Amino acid sequence: MLQSQVINVLPRRILAGLWASQETRISLSHLSSITAATKNNTSNTKLQQQQQQQQQQQPNNINNSESTLPAASAPSFLCSELPVRYTHILRLLSTLSPDALQSPIVRNVAHSYLHDICTLLHPSLQNTSPRAFRTMLTKLQQRQATNLIRLRYALTNSTLLDNINTIGFGIQLLLDQHLSWSNQDGNQTQVVCPVTIAKQAIDDARHTYASALGSQHEIPDIHLQPRIETELTYIPNMLHRVLYETSMMALRAKISHQQQTPLQKDSWLKRRWDQFTTHKREGIVLQVFGGPTSVGFRLETDTPLLQSDLLPDVPRDPLGIPTCARILGQTSDTMIHTKDEEENNNSSVWDAMSGWRSAKVLASHYGGNLDVMSVDGLGASFYLALDRDPSLLERYPSRTLATAHKMLLRHHGRAAAAASPALTLQTAQIQLDTFINAISHDPQTPERFYNPHHHSVSLSAAVGHA
């Protein structure tokens, strides 16, 4: 079986090094053009070296469009950085209890990440053609989205899920930006007009509900009120996704209210509130405004939100039906169905970022903030603020990762190793072996996973055998 093969032949010393490695945080300037990234990058040594290599070296198998990729989208950077982030997700999963680590979904996700780490570390990947590299990244993007969806079904700890999504969405953005720059599809990090993206998000949200409910239902309007024409450096699809999710929540609450109480009058509290306000809100209004340091969005609706929309949940369509149930049918603790997932999960990348909590994680990734206030009888207001500074580094759960190894080792009775104040290479190796033992089929024989001969297996042999 593939999972057992991957576990038995993985180069443990390399994995332990990744387990203990620190991530390379990037900013929007690192994902923009090489000139802008070089101008704004003053603290990230790894990316500086990458930029110098890109400008000085142009391999024969890389065409002109590939040589102009930003440093954070270069193949060599992705092949070295993505395995570190994958292992960080495994470190967060290692904080689960032993029983949770034995669940089929968690085991499948863990083995899928181990499989992808082997793929990225293979020496031949960086020397492949640009087209083959893009194909591989597309498959990794789809599998990453599938793993995030599976974890939404498996995890009940919202804080842990938010931390995993923070790393997972960062991985998705890195993969997406390489594909966007290579394909020139218009989603590259660039100077965007927030009003234009807001209008597109509103239209897409209303179209989604119109397609789901049919022509017999009247979809409420969302009135766009731009107070200022402004621009900022951002990822277009990322901003669109946040505004789309907030618009969907406002529309869902409005339509649900109309269906449940078509003839009910406004409450006494709301009527009194309208008497003291200078203007009465009509329907749903989205305002866009800007300042010298940030761009803001305020979406107001006269209907309170559904409480279920603010809770962690699985991806659902406008009717409330789960959209990714097929993924659970492909989940097995004995096999990774990579071929079936790649053929059937073209929409998984979209579904993985759906929902209120995903929108909050996306908004805060580069220093922004998304919040909401909903009061029965008064309505709801969304507030989104995005920083204009493109050099702000991405958000990353470093503090949570710093304590993750202690929780795993305490779970498995290794108090001496857990007492270590820092994650050394030796502690990382112990934690890695403990985690692999916890997700294995035979956790009663830990000697199998501490065999030093496993370290002598070469990476090429490991991937070839897998």
Short mmCIF file of C-alpha atoms in Angstrom, two decimals:
data_model
loop_
_atom_site.label_atom_id
_atom_site.label_comp_id
_atom_site.label_asym_id
_atom_site.label_seq_id
_atom_site.Cartn_x
_atom_site.Cartn_y
_atom_site.Cartn_z
CA MET A 1 0.00 0.00 0.00
CA LEU A 2 1.27 3.45 -0.90
CA GLN A 3 1.02 4.97 2.55
CA SER A 4 3.00 2.16 4.20
CA GLN A 5 5.65 2.43 1.49
CA VAL A 6 6.02 6.18 1.98
CA ILE A 7 6.30 5.81 5.76
CA ASN A 8 8.92 3.06 5.54
CA VAL A 9 11.25 4.69 3.03
CA LEU A 10 11.09 8.40 3.83
CA PRO A 11 14.50 9.97 4.52
CA ARG A 12 14.01 10.76 8.20
CA ARG A 13 16.94 13.12 8.61
CA ILE A 14 15.67 15.34 5.81
CA LEU A 15 12.16 15.29 7.21
CA ALA A 16 13.41 16.07 10.71
CA GLY A 17 15.31 19.04 9.30
CA LEU A 18 12.14 20.31 7.64
CA TRP A 19 10.21 19.68 10.87
CA ALA A 20 12.56 21.96 12.78
CA SER A 21 12.96 24.56 10.01
CA GLN A 22 11.48 28.02 10.16
CA GLU A 23 9.23 29.29 7.41
CA THR A 24 10.20 32.10 5.05
CA ARG A 25 7.48 34.69 5.38
CA ILE A 26 6.65 36.62 2.28
CA SER A 27 4.78 39.82 1.52
CA LEU A 28 2.75 41.04 -1.41
CA SER A 29 5.82 42.81 -2.74
CA HIS A 30 7.59 39.43 -2.97
CA LEU A 31 4.74 38.19 -5.16
CA SER A 32 4.70 41.21 -7.45
CA SER A 33 7.18 41.96 -10.22
CA ILE A 34 10.88 41.32 -9.65
CA THR A 35 11.69 45.02 -9.73
CA ALA A 36 9.14 45.87 -7.05
CA ALA A 37 10.16 42.91 -4.90
CA THR A 38 13.82 43.87 -5.07
CA LYS A 39 12.99 47.46 -4.11
CA ASN A 40 10.86 46.48 -1.09
CA ASN A 41 12.78 43.43 0.10
CA THR A 42 15.32 44.46 2.73
CA SER A 43 15.02 41.80 5.45
CA ASN A 44 14.44 38.44 3.77
CA THR A 45 17.86 36.99 2.98
CA LYS A 46 16.50 33.82 1.42
CA LEU A 47 14.40 35.74 -1.08
CA GLN A 48 17.25 38.14 -1.81
CA GLN A 49 19.43 35.21 -2.78
CA GLN A 50 16.61 33.82 -4.88
CA GLN A 51 16.23 37.12 -6.73
CA GLN A 52 19.96 37.25 -7.47
CA GLN A 53 19.91 33.71 -8.81
CA GLN A 54 16.93 34.51 -11.02
CA GLN A 55 18.58 37.56 -12.48
CA GLN A 56 21.99 35.92 -13.03
CA GLN A 57 20.96 32.43 -14.10
CA GLN A 58 18.49 31.49 -16.80
CA PRO A 59 18.48 27.71 -17.32
CA ASN A 60 18.03 26.39 -20.81
CA ASN A 61 14.71 24.76 -19.98
CA ILE A 62 13.21 28.00 -18.66
CA ASN A 63 11.76 30.35 -21.26
CA ASN A 64 11.67 34.13 -21.05
CA SER A 65 8.32 34.26 -19.26
CA GLU A 66 9.57 31.87 -16.56
CA SER A 67 12.72 33.94 -15.96
CA THR A 68 10.58 36.98 -15.11
CA LEU A 69 8.75 35.28 -12.24
CA PRO A 70 8.83 37.02 -8.85
CA ALA A 71 11.24 35.50 -6.35
CA ALA A 72 8.47 34.00 -4.21
CA SER A 73 7.01 32.28 -7.30
CA ALA A 74 10.27 30.82 -8.61
CA PRO A 75 10.43 26.99 -8.86
CA SER A 76 13.54 26.72 -6.69
CA PHE A 77 11.92 28.73 -3.89
CA LEU A 78 8.68 26.74 -4.04
CA CYS A 79 10.52 23.41 -3.97
CA SER A 80 12.38 24.46 -0.81
CA GLU A 81 9.62 26.39 0.99
CA LEU A 82 6.50 24.29 0.40
CA PRO A 83 7.90 21.15 2.14
CA VAL A 84 8.59 23.27 5.24
CA ARG A 85 5.00 24.51 5.30
CA TYR A 86 3.63 21.03 4.72
CA THR A 87 5.57 19.74 7.72
CA HIS A 88 4.28 22.67 9.78
CA ILE A 89 0.73 21.51 9.08
CA LEU A 90 1.77 18.05 10.23
CA ARG A 91 3.19 19.61 13.39
CA LEU A 92 -0.18 21.21 14.09
CA LEU A 93 -1.95 17.92 13.43
CA SER A 94 0.43 16.26 15.89
CA THR A 95 -1.23 18.20 18.73
CA LEU A 96 -4.34 16.04 18.34
CA SER A 97 -5.00 13.23 20.78
CA PRO A 98 -3.80 9.70 19.89
CA ASP A 99 -7.36 8.63 19.13
CA ALA A 100 -7.88 11.59 16.78
CA LEU A 101 -4.62 10.81 14.97
CA GLN A 102 -5.94 7.33 14.25
CA SER A 103 -9.07 8.63 12.48
CA PRO A 104 -9.17 7.77 8.75
CA ILE A 105 -9.45 11.41 7.62
CA VAL A 106 -6.46 12.64 9.64
CA ARG A 107 -4.35 9.68 8.58
CA ASN A 108 -5.24 10.19 4.94
CA VAL A 109 -4.39 13.90 5.09
CA ALA A 110 -1.09 13.23 6.90
CA HIS A 111 0.01 10.63 4.38
CA SER A 112 -1.04 12.87 1.52
CA TYR A 113 1.25 15.62 2.82
CA LEU A 114 4.12 13.15 3.22
CA HIS A 115 3.55 12.09 -0.37
CA ASP A 116 3.63 15.70 -1.59
CA ILE A 117 6.79 16.43 0.39
CA CYS A 118 8.52 13.56 -1.42
CA THR A 119 7.31 14.96 -4.74
CA LEU A 120 8.66 18.45 -4.06
CA LEU A 121 12.01 17.23 -2.75
CA HIS A 122 12.73 15.04 -5.75
CA PRO A 123 15.91 16.39 -7.43
CA SER A 124 14.46 16.09 -10.94
CA LEU A 125 11.52 18.41 -10.25
CA GLN A 126 13.48 21.66 -10.49
CA ASN A 127 15.05 20.53 -13.76
CA THR A 128 11.80 19.66 -15.46
CA SER A 129 10.17 21.76 -18.15
CA PRO A 130 8.03 24.77 -17.17
CA ARG A 131 4.93 23.07 -18.53
CA ALA A 132 5.52 19.90 -16.51
CA PHE A 133 6.24 21.98 -13.41
CA ARG A 134 2.96 23.87 -13.83
CA THR A 135 1.11 20.59 -14.23
CA MET A 136 2.62 19.28 -11.00
CA LEU A 137 1.73 22.47 -9.11
CA THR A 138 -1.85 22.26 -10.38
CA LYS A 139 -2.12 18.75 -8.94
CA LEU A 140 -0.58 19.90 -5.66
CA GLN A 141 -3.06 22.79 -5.52
CA GLN A 142 -6.01 20.46 -5.98
CA ARG A 143 -4.74 17.97 -3.38
CA GLN A 144 -4.05 20.78 -0.93
CA ALA A 145 -7.62 22.05 -1.33
CA THR A 146 -8.96 18.52 -0.85
CA ASN A 147 -6.94 18.10 2.35
CA LEU A 148 -8.24 21.38 3.78
CA ILE A 149 -11.82 20.33 3.05
CA ARG A 150 -11.30 16.96 4.71
CA LEU A 151 -9.94 18.62 7.82
CA ARG A 152 -13.07 20.80 8.03
CA TYR A 153 -15.05 17.58 8.37
CA ALA A 154 -12.66 16.03 10.89
CA LEU A 155 -11.62 18.83 13.27
CA THR A 156 -13.87 20.38 15.90
CA ASN A 157 -11.25 22.72 17.37
CA SER A 158 -11.86 25.99 15.53
CA THR A 159 -8.56 27.53 16.68
CA LEU A 160 -6.53 24.61 15.39
CA LEU A 161 -8.46 24.66 12.12
CA ASP A 162 -7.87 28.40 11.69
CA ASN A 163 -4.13 27.93 12.23
CA ILE A 164 -4.02 25.11 9.70
CA ASN A 165 -6.00 27.22 7.24
CA THR A 166 -3.57 30.10 7.74
CA ILE A 167 -0.69 27.90 6.58
CA GLY A 168 -2.83 26.08 4.02
CA PHE A 169 -4.12 29.26 2.38
CA GLY A 170 -0.55 30.58 2.28
CA ILE A 171 0.44 27.44 0.38
CA GLN A 172 -2.49 27.88 -1.98
CA LEU A 173 -1.53 31.50 -2.65
CA LEU A 174 2.07 30.53 -3.46
CA LEU A 175 0.90 27.84 -5.87
CA ASP A 176 -1.74 30.10 -7.40
CA GLN A 177 0.68 32.99 -7.95
CA HIS A 178 3.19 30.81 -9.79
CA LEU A 179 0.43 29.50 -12.05
CA SER A 180 -0.98 33.00 -12.54
CA TRP A 181 2.35 34.53 -13.50
CA SER A 182 3.17 31.59 -15.78
CA ASN A 183 -0.21 31.55 -17.51
CA GLN A 184 -0.73 35.33 -17.37
CA ASP A 185 -4.38 34.82 -16.35
CA GLY A 186 -4.78 38.24 -14.72
CA ASN A 187 -4.71 37.11 -11.07
CA GLN A 188 -1.11 38.13 -10.43
CA THR A 189 -0.35 40.41 -7.50
CA GLN A 190 -0.90 43.87 -8.93
CA VAL A 191 -2.39 47.30 -8.36
CA VAL A 192 -6.15 46.74 -8.29
CA CYS A 193 -9.26 48.91 -8.07
CA PRO A 194 -11.28 47.84 -4.99
CA VAL A 195 -14.52 49.25 -6.41
CA THR A 196 -14.25 47.14 -9.57
CA ILE A 197 -13.57 43.96 -7.59
CA ALA A 198 -16.40 44.75 -5.16
CA LYS A 199 -18.84 45.14 -8.07
CA GLN A 200 -17.73 41.81 -9.53
CA ALA A 201 -18.09 40.06 -6.16
CA ILE A 202 -21.63 41.43 -5.74
CA ASP A 203 -22.63 40.31 -9.23
CA ASP A 204 -21.17 36.84 -8.70
CA ALA A 205 -22.94 36.41 -5.34
CA ARG A 206 -26.32 37.44 -6.79
CA HIS A 207 -25.77 35.18 -9.80
CA THR A 208 -24.99 32.23 -7.53
CA TYR A 209 -28.26 32.66 -5.66
CA ALA A 210 -30.21 33.23 -8.87
CA SER A 211 -28.84 29.97 -10.30
CA ALA A 212 -29.64 28.04 -7.11
CA LEU A 213 -33.14 29.41 -6.42
CA GLY A 214 -34.38 29.84 -9.97
CA SER A 215 -35.96 32.70 -11.84
CA GLN A 216 -39.13 32.66 -9.71
CA HIS A 217 -37.24 34.12 -6.73
CA GLU A 218 -36.30 37.77 -6.61
CA ILE A 219 -32.71 38.22 -5.45
CA PRO A 220 -32.14 41.30 -3.24
CA ASP A 221 -29.95 44.05 -4.64
CA ILE A 222 -26.66 45.09 -3.06
CA HIS A 223 -26.11 48.80 -3.59
CA LEU A 224 -22.47 49.74 -4.13
CA GLN A 225 -21.57 53.19 -2.83
CA PRO A 226 -17.91 54.09 -3.49
CA ARG A 227 -16.90 57.12 -1.46
CA ILE A 228 -13.53 57.40 -3.16
CA GLU A 229 -11.77 55.99 -6.20
CA THR A 230 -8.64 54.38 -4.82
CA GLU A 231 -6.13 51.64 -5.60
CA LEU A 232 -3.95 49.22 -3.67
CA THR A 233 -1.55 46.36 -4.30
CA TYR A 234 -3.32 43.07 -3.73
CA ILE A 235 -4.23 39.68 -5.20
CA PRO A 236 -7.48 40.15 -7.17
CA ASN A 237 -9.04 36.75 -6.46
CA MET A 238 -8.16 37.00 -2.78
CA LEU A 239 -10.02 40.30 -2.33
CA HIS A 240 -12.86 39.03 -4.50
CA ARG A 241 -13.23 35.93 -2.33
CA VAL A 242 -13.54 37.89 0.92
CA LEU A 243 -16.13 40.29 -0.52
CA TYR A 244 -17.99 37.43 -2.19
CA GLU A 245 -18.33 35.49 1.07
CA THR A 246 -19.60 38.52 3.00
CA SER A 247 -22.09 39.29 0.22
CA MET A 248 -23.29 35.67 0.26
CA MET A 249 -23.90 35.84 4.01
CA ALA A 250 -25.87 39.08 3.71
CA LEU A 251 -27.97 37.68 0.86
CA ARG A 252 -28.59 34.41 2.70
CA ALA A 253 -29.85 36.25 5.77
CA LYS A 254 -32.04 38.56 3.67
CA ILE A 255 -33.59 35.77 1.62
CA SER A 256 -34.15 33.58 4.68
CA HIS A 257 -35.86 36.47 6.46
CA GLN A 258 -38.13 37.12 3.47
CA GLN A 259 -39.11 33.46 3.22
CA GLN A 260 -39.81 32.94 6.92
CA THR A 261 -41.63 36.20 7.72
CA PRO A 262 -43.04 37.62 4.48
CA LEU A 263 -45.76 39.69 6.21
CA GLN A 264 -44.19 40.39 9.58
CA LYS A 265 -43.74 44.04 10.48
CA ASP A 266 -40.57 45.55 11.87
CA SER A 267 -39.99 45.12 15.57
CA TRP A 268 -40.62 47.96 18.03
CA LEU A 269 -36.87 48.26 18.69
CA LYS A 270 -36.13 48.63 14.99
CA ARG A 271 -38.88 51.23 14.49
CA ARG A 272 -37.53 53.27 17.42
CA TRP A 273 -34.01 52.97 16.03
CA ASP A 274 -35.15 54.27 12.64
CA GLN A 275 -36.71 57.31 14.31
CA PHE A 276 -33.37 58.40 15.77
CA THR A 277 -31.14 57.63 12.80
CA THR A 278 -30.51 60.26 10.15
CA HIS A 279 -31.19 57.82 7.34
CA LYS A 280 -32.90 54.47 7.08
CA ARG A 281 -30.94 51.64 5.55
CA GLU A 282 -32.68 50.10 2.58
CA GLY A 283 -31.72 46.52 1.77
CA ILE A 284 -27.98 45.84 1.54
CA VAL A 285 -25.39 48.55 1.02
CA LEU A 286 -21.64 48.15 0.40
CA GLN A 287 -19.51 51.23 0.93
CA VAL A 288 -15.88 51.54 -0.19
CA PHE A 289 -13.63 54.18 1.30
CA GLY A 290 -9.92 54.78 1.66
CA GLY A 291 -7.27 56.61 3.62
CA PRO A 292 -3.53 57.17 3.43
CA THR A 293 -2.68 53.84 5.10
CA SER A 294 -5.65 51.53 4.46
CA VAL A 295 -8.67 50.76 2.31
CA GLY A 296 -11.98 49.99 4.01
CA PHE A 297 -15.24 48.25 3.14
CA ARG A 298 -18.50 48.41 5.09
CA LEU A 299 -21.41 46.17 4.13
CA GLU A 300 -24.65 46.93 5.96
CA THR A 301 -27.90 45.01 5.89
CA ASP A 302 -31.17 45.55 7.75
CA THR A 303 -31.45 41.80 8.48
CA PRO A 304 -29.45 40.04 11.23
CA LEU A 305 -27.19 37.22 10.10
CA LEU A 306 -27.92 33.55 10.58
CA GLN A 307 -25.97 32.30 13.59
CA SER A 308 -25.01 29.13 11.74
CA ASP A 309 -23.07 31.20 9.19
CA LEU A 310 -20.69 32.44 11.89
CA LEU A 311 -19.78 28.95 13.12
CA PRO A 312 -17.20 26.54 11.66
CA ASP A 313 -18.86 24.45 8.99
CA VAL A 314 -18.23 22.34 5.90
CA PRO A 315 -18.57 23.85 2.41
CA ARG A 316 -22.24 24.29 1.44
CA ASP A 317 -24.17 25.62 -1.52
CA PRO A 318 -26.72 28.48 -1.22
CA LEU A 319 -29.41 25.95 -0.28
CA GLY A 320 -27.34 24.65 2.63
CA ILE A 321 -26.45 21.31 1.03
CA PRO A 322 -22.82 20.13 1.55
CA THR A 323 -20.95 20.42 -1.73
CA CYS A 324 -17.94 18.20 -1.07
CA ALA A 325 -19.45 14.96 0.17
CA ARG A 326 -17.78 13.13 -2.71
CA ILE A 327 -14.39 13.88 -1.18
CA LEU A 328 -15.23 11.82 1.88
CA GLY A 329 -16.07 8.92 -0.41
CA GLN A 330 -12.49 9.06 -1.71
CA THR A 331 -10.99 9.21 1.79
CA SER A 332 -9.25 6.04 2.89
CA ASP A 333 -6.69 5.32 5.59
CA THR A 334 -5.04 2.69 3.38
CA MET A 335 -4.71 4.41 0.00
CA ILE A 336 -4.25 7.89 -1.50
CA HIS A 337 -6.56 8.22 -4.53
CA THR A 338 -4.57 10.94 -6.24
CA LYS A 339 -5.79 10.20 -9.77
CA ASP A 340 -9.49 10.28 -8.91
CA GLU A 341 -9.08 13.45 -6.86
CA GLU A 342 -7.25 15.27 -9.64
CA GLU A 343 -9.98 14.39 -12.13
CA ASN A 344 -12.99 15.22 -9.95
CA ASN A 345 -11.89 18.11 -7.76
CA ASN A 346 -11.51 21.08 -10.09
CA SER A 347 -13.95 22.99 -7.86
CA SER A 348 -12.23 22.01 -4.61
CA VAL A 349 -9.88 24.99 -4.70
CA TRP A 350 -12.94 27.26 -4.62
CA ASP A 351 -14.80 25.21 -1.98
CA ALA A 352 -11.79 25.05 0.36
CA MET A 353 -11.94 28.82 0.92
CA SER A 354 -15.69 29.10 1.45
CA GLY A 355 -17.37 30.28 4.63
CA TRP A 356 -17.06 33.07 7.16
CA ARG A 357 -14.02 31.75 9.04
CA SER A 358 -12.12 31.20 5.79
CA ALA A 359 -12.90 34.78 4.77
CA LYS A 360 -11.52 36.06 8.10
CA VAL A 361 -8.31 34.05 7.64
CA LEU A 362 -7.87 35.36 4.09
CA ALA A 363 -8.52 38.96 5.14
CA SER A 364 -5.94 38.80 7.94
CA HIS A 365 -3.26 37.03 5.90
CA TYR A 366 -1.53 40.25 4.84
CA GLY A 367 -2.35 42.50 7.77
CA GLY A 368 -6.06 43.06 7.12
CA ASN A 369 -9.01 42.55 9.40
CA LEU A 370 -12.59 41.36 8.85
CA ASP A 371 -15.23 41.68 11.55
CA VAL A 372 -19.01 41.67 11.81
CA MET A 373 -21.64 42.94 14.21
CA SER A 374 -25.13 41.45 14.06
CA VAL A 375 -28.02 42.46 16.34
CA ASP A 376 -31.54 41.04 16.22
CA GLY A 377 -34.01 43.69 15.16
CA LEU A 378 -31.32 46.06 13.89
CA GLY A 379 -29.38 44.21 11.21
CA ALA A 380 -25.72 43.48 10.61
CA SER A 381 -22.58 45.34 9.54
CA PHE A 382 -19.39 43.88 8.06
CA TYR A 383 -16.14 45.79 8.37
CA LEU A 384 -13.11 44.95 6.21
CA ALA A 385 -9.84 46.89 6.45
CA LEU A 386 -6.82 46.21 4.22
CA ASP A 387 -3.40 47.75 4.75
CA ARG A 388 -1.84 49.59 1.82
CA ASP A 389 1.72 48.60 2.71
CA PRO A 390 2.73 45.74 0.36
CA SER A 391 5.84 44.98 2.42
CA LEU A 392 3.89 43.64 5.41
CA LEU A 393 4.82 40.01 5.99
CA GLU A 394 2.14 37.36 5.96
CA ARG A 395 0.48 36.11 9.12
CA TYR A 396 1.80 32.77 10.40
CA PRO A 397 1.00 30.76 13.56
CA SER A 398 4.59 30.66 14.81
CA ARG A 399 3.70 30.75 18.50
CA THR A 400 1.38 27.79 18.15
CA LEU A 401 4.05 25.86 16.29
CA ALA A 402 6.57 26.63 19.03
CA THR A 403 4.50 24.70 21.58
CA ALA A 404 3.17 21.97 19.29
CA HIS A 405 6.04 19.54 19.90
CA LYS A 406 5.51 19.60 23.66
CA MET A 407 1.85 18.62 23.32
CA LEU A 408 2.59 15.66 21.07
CA LEU A 409 5.38 14.27 23.27
CA ARG A 410 3.28 14.65 26.43
CA HIS A 411 0.42 12.79 24.69
CA HIS A 412 2.76 9.85 24.16
CA GLY A 413 4.48 9.91 27.54
CA ARG A 414 7.83 11.39 26.47
CA ALA A 415 8.03 14.03 29.20
CA ALA A 416 11.83 14.35 29.05
CA ALA A 417 11.81 15.36 25.40
CA ALA A 418 8.83 17.64 25.94
CA ALA A 419 10.75 19.58 28.58
CA SER A 420 13.14 20.93 25.94
CA PRO A 421 12.59 24.71 25.67
CA ALA A 422 13.31 24.82 21.92
CA LEU A 423 12.71 22.52 18.99
CA THR A 424 16.18 21.16 18.32
CA LEU A 425 16.96 18.75 15.51
CA GLN A 426 17.10 15.86 17.95
CA THR A 427 13.74 16.81 19.46
CA ALA A 428 12.28 17.24 15.98
CA GLN A 429 13.44 13.75 15.05
CA ILE A 430 11.82 12.28 18.16
CA GLN A 431 8.61 14.17 17.49
CA LEU A 432 8.58 13.10 13.84
CA ASP A 433 9.02 9.43 14.74
CA THR A 434 6.33 9.72 17.42
CA PHE A 435 3.91 11.32 14.98
CA ILE A 436 4.55 8.77 12.22
CA ASN A 437 4.09 6.00 14.77
CA ALA A 438 0.79 7.57 15.85
CA ILE A 439 -0.65 7.62 12.30
CA SER A 440 0.68 4.22 11.32
CA HIS A 441 -1.31 1.01 11.02
CA ASP A 442 0.72 -0.74 13.71
CA PRO A 443 1.30 1.71 16.59
CA GLN A 444 2.17 -1.15 18.93
CA THR A 445 5.62 -1.66 17.38
CA PRO A 446 7.47 1.66 17.73
CA GLU A 447 10.86 -0.02 17.21
CA ARG A 448 10.04 -0.17 13.52
CA PHE A 449 10.01 3.61 13.33
CA TYR A 450 13.24 4.22 15.21
CA ASN A 451 15.37 2.01 13.01
CA PRO A 452 18.48 4.04 12.12
CA HIS A 453 18.81 2.18 8.81
CA HIS A 454 15.85 4.16 7.49
CA HIS A 455 18.05 7.25 7.40
CA SER A 456 20.35 5.73 4.82
CA VAL A 457 17.64 5.48 2.15
CA SER A 458 18.22 8.04 -0.60
CA LEU A 459 15.53 10.50 -1.61
CA SER A 460 15.44 9.25 -5.20
CA ALA A 461 14.92 5.69 -4.03
CA ALA A 462 12.23 6.83 -1.62
CA VAL A 463 10.19 8.59 -4.27
CA GLY A 464 10.77 5.85 -6.81
CA HIS A 465 9.67 3.16 -4.37
CA ALA A 466 6.59 5.22 -3.39
#
